[in-house]
Amino acid sequence: MMIGEPSGTAGAPILKIILEKNLSNVLVVVTRYFGGVLLGTGGLVRAYSDVTIKALEKTEYINKIMGYEIKIYVEYDKYEQLKYYVSKSNIKILNTQYLENIEIIVEMSEEKLTEFTNINNKNSFEIIKYDILKEKYIEI
């Protein structure tokens, strides 16, 4: 009596499809109720491959890159300039607090952070300071 799948009939074909589609951070679960000896190894490979392809065709993909969650401190009279920059740069605002100064929490890529610090240093707009709160994956 054989327990489990014949070697190379499940995991390898599923992984091959994932790699061909250049995917990462993905989980594919296939449950088989019928087959085994009756399907043979070729039939098992086709069954696992076909169901993986069909599942991935119906999947909504989300592209993410490493980025940062950043808190920006800005004076009230500079807020609109910052908001305009953030909007045109497709930087996502997560939270805004109106305190002594305005504190905005945003998420941005490393590339956007470099651009942001360069623009701020060229006095296109002024911020009081910014703090990197954490590194995280952000949607692009």
CSV table of C-alpha atoms in Angstrom, one decimal:
chain,number,residue,atom,x,y,z
A,1,MET,CA,0.0,0.0,0.0
A,2,MET,CA,1.4,3.4,-1.0
A,3,ILE,CA,0.8,6.4,1.2
A,4,GLY,CA,1.1,9.9,-0.2
A,5,GLU,CA,1.7,11.1,-3.7
A,6,PRO,CA,4.2,9.5,-6.1
A,7,SER,CA,7.3,11.6,-6.1
A,8,GLY,CA,7.3,14.7,-8.4
A,9,THR,CA,3.5,14.6,-9.2
A,10,ALA,CA,2.2,17.4,-6.9
A,11,GLY,CA,4.6,19.9,-5.4
A,12,ALA,CA,7.0,20.1,-8.4
A,13,PRO,CA,4.4,20.8,-11.1
A,14,ILE,CA,2.6,23.4,-8.8
A,15,LEU,CA,5.9,25.1,-8.0
A,16,LYS,CA,6.9,25.1,-11.7
A,17,ILE,CA,3.7,27.0,-12.6
A,18,ILE,CA,4.2,29.5,-9.8
A,19,LEU,CA,7.8,30.2,-10.9
A,20,GLU,CA,6.7,30.5,-14.6
A,21,LYS,CA,4.2,33.2,-13.6
A,22,ASN,CA,7.0,34.9,-11.6
A,23,LEU,CA,4.9,34.9,-8.4
A,24,SER,CA,6.1,35.1,-4.8
A,25,ASN,CA,4.4,35.0,-1.4
A,26,VAL,CA,1.7,32.7,-2.8
A,27,LEU,CA,0.0,29.6,-1.4
A,28,VAL,CA,-1.6,27.0,-3.6
A,29,VAL,CA,-3.6,24.3,-1.9
A,30,VAL,CA,-4.9,21.4,-4.0
A,31,THR,CA,-7.1,18.7,-2.5
A,32,ARG,CA,-7.5,15.5,-4.5
A,33,TYR,CA,-10.3,13.1,-3.8
A,34,PHE,CA,-9.9,10.7,-6.7
A,35,GLY,CA,-7.1,9.4,-8.8
A,36,GLY,CA,-4.0,7.8,-7.5
A,37,VAL,CA,-3.2,4.6,-9.3
A,38,LEU,CA,-6.1,5.0,-11.7
A,39,LEU,CA,-4.7,8.3,-13.0
A,40,GLY,CA,-1.1,7.3,-13.0
A,41,THR,CA,1.8,9.7,-12.5
A,42,GLY,CA,1.1,11.6,-15.8
A,43,GLY,CA,-2.5,12.0,-14.9
A,44,LEU,CA,-1.7,13.3,-11.5
A,45,VAL,CA,0.8,15.8,-12.9
A,46,ARG,CA,-1.9,17.0,-15.4
A,47,ALA,CA,-4.6,17.2,-12.7
A,48,TYR,CA,-2.4,19.2,-10.3
A,49,SER,CA,-1.1,21.5,-13.0
A,50,ASP,CA,-4.5,22.1,-14.6
A,51,VAL,CA,-6.2,23.0,-11.3
A,52,THR,CA,-3.3,25.3,-10.3
A,53,ILE,CA,-3.5,27.1,-13.6
A,54,LYS,CA,-7.3,27.5,-13.3
A,55,ALA,CA,-7.0,28.8,-9.7
A,56,LEU,CA,-4.3,31.3,-10.6
A,57,GLU,CA,-6.4,32.6,-13.6
A,58,LYS,CA,-9.2,33.5,-11.2
A,59,THR,CA,-6.9,35.1,-8.6
A,60,GLU,CA,-6.6,38.8,-8.0
A,61,TYR,CA,-3.0,39.7,-7.9
A,62,ILE,CA,-1.6,42.4,-5.6
A,63,ASN,CA,1.8,43.8,-6.4
A,64,LYS,CA,3.8,44.9,-3.4
A,65,ILE,CA,7.3,46.2,-2.9
A,66,MET,CA,9.3,47.0,0.3
A,67,GLY,CA,8.6,50.5,1.5
A,68,TYR,CA,8.2,52.5,4.6
A,69,GLU,CA,5.5,53.9,6.9
A,70,ILE,CA,6.6,57.4,7.7
A,71,LYS,CA,5.2,60.2,10.0
A,72,ILE,CA,5.7,63.7,8.6
A,73,TYR,CA,5.4,66.8,10.7
A,74,VAL,CA,4.3,69.9,8.9
A,75,GLU,CA,3.1,73.4,9.9
A,76,TYR,CA,-0.4,74.3,9.1
A,77,ASP,CA,0.5,76.8,6.4
A,78,LYS,CA,2.7,74.2,4.5
A,79,TYR,CA,0.1,71.4,4.7
A,80,GLU,CA,-1.5,72.1,1.3
A,81,GLN,CA,1.8,72.0,-0.5
A,82,LEU,CA,2.7,68.7,1.1
A,83,LYS,CA,-0.8,67.3,0.4
A,84,TYR,CA,-0.4,68.3,-3.3
A,85,TYR,CA,3.0,66.7,-3.5
A,86,VAL,CA,1.8,63.5,-1.8
A,87,SER,CA,-1.3,63.4,-4.2
A,88,LYS,CA,0.7,63.9,-7.4
A,89,SER,CA,3.4,61.4,-6.3
A,90,ASN,CA,0.8,58.6,-5.6
A,91,ILE,CA,1.9,58.4,-1.9
A,92,LYS,CA,-0.8,56.9,0.2
A,93,ILE,CA,-1.9,58.9,3.3
A,94,LEU,CA,-2.8,56.5,6.1
A,95,ASN,CA,-3.7,59.0,8.9
A,96,THR,CA,-3.7,62.7,9.6
A,97,GLN,CA,-3.8,64.3,13.0
A,98,TYR,CA,-4.3,68.0,13.6
A,99,LEU,CA,-2.3,68.8,16.7
A,100,GLU,CA,0.2,71.6,17.4
A,101,ASN,CA,1.5,70.8,13.9
A,102,ILE,CA,-0.1,68.5,11.4
A,103,GLU,CA,1.2,64.9,11.6
A,104,ILE,CA,0.6,62.8,8.5
A,105,ILE,CA,1.3,59.1,8.4
A,106,VAL,CA,2.1,57.9,4.8
A,107,GLU,CA,3.5,54.9,3.1
A,108,MET,CA,6.0,55.2,0.3
A,109,SER,CA,8.6,53.2,-1.5
A,110,GLU,CA,12.4,53.7,-0.9
A,111,GLU,CA,12.6,55.5,-4.3
A,112,LYS,CA,9.8,57.9,-3.2
A,113,LEU,CA,11.5,58.5,0.1
A,114,THR,CA,14.7,59.5,-1.6
A,115,GLU,CA,12.8,61.8,-3.9
A,116,PHE,CA,10.9,63.2,-1.0
A,117,THR,CA,14.0,64.0,1.0
A,118,ASN,CA,15.7,65.6,-2.0
A,119,ILE,CA,12.7,67.8,-2.8
A,120,ASN,CA,12.4,68.8,0.8
A,121,ASN,CA,16.1,69.7,0.9
A,122,LYS,CA,15.6,71.9,-2.2
A,123,ASN,CA,12.9,73.8,-0.3
A,124,SER,CA,10.1,72.9,-2.7
A,125,PHE,CA,8.1,72.6,0.4
A,126,GLU,CA,9.0,72.6,4.1
A,127,ILE,CA,8.4,70.0,6.7
A,128,ILE,CA,9.4,70.2,10.3
A,129,LYS,CA,10.7,66.6,10.3
A,130,TYR,CA,9.9,63.0,9.4
A,131,ASP,CA,10.3,59.7,11.2
A,132,ILE,CA,10.4,56.3,9.6
A,133,LEU,CA,8.0,54.3,11.7
A,134,LYS,CA,8.6,50.9,10.1
A,135,GLU,CA,9.6,49.1,7.0
A,136,LYS,CA,6.8,47.2,5.3
A,137,TYR,CA,5.4,45.9,2.1
A,138,ILE,CA,3.3,48.4,0.3
A,139,GLU,CA,1.0,48.1,-2.6
A,140,ILE,CA,2.1,49.5,-6.0
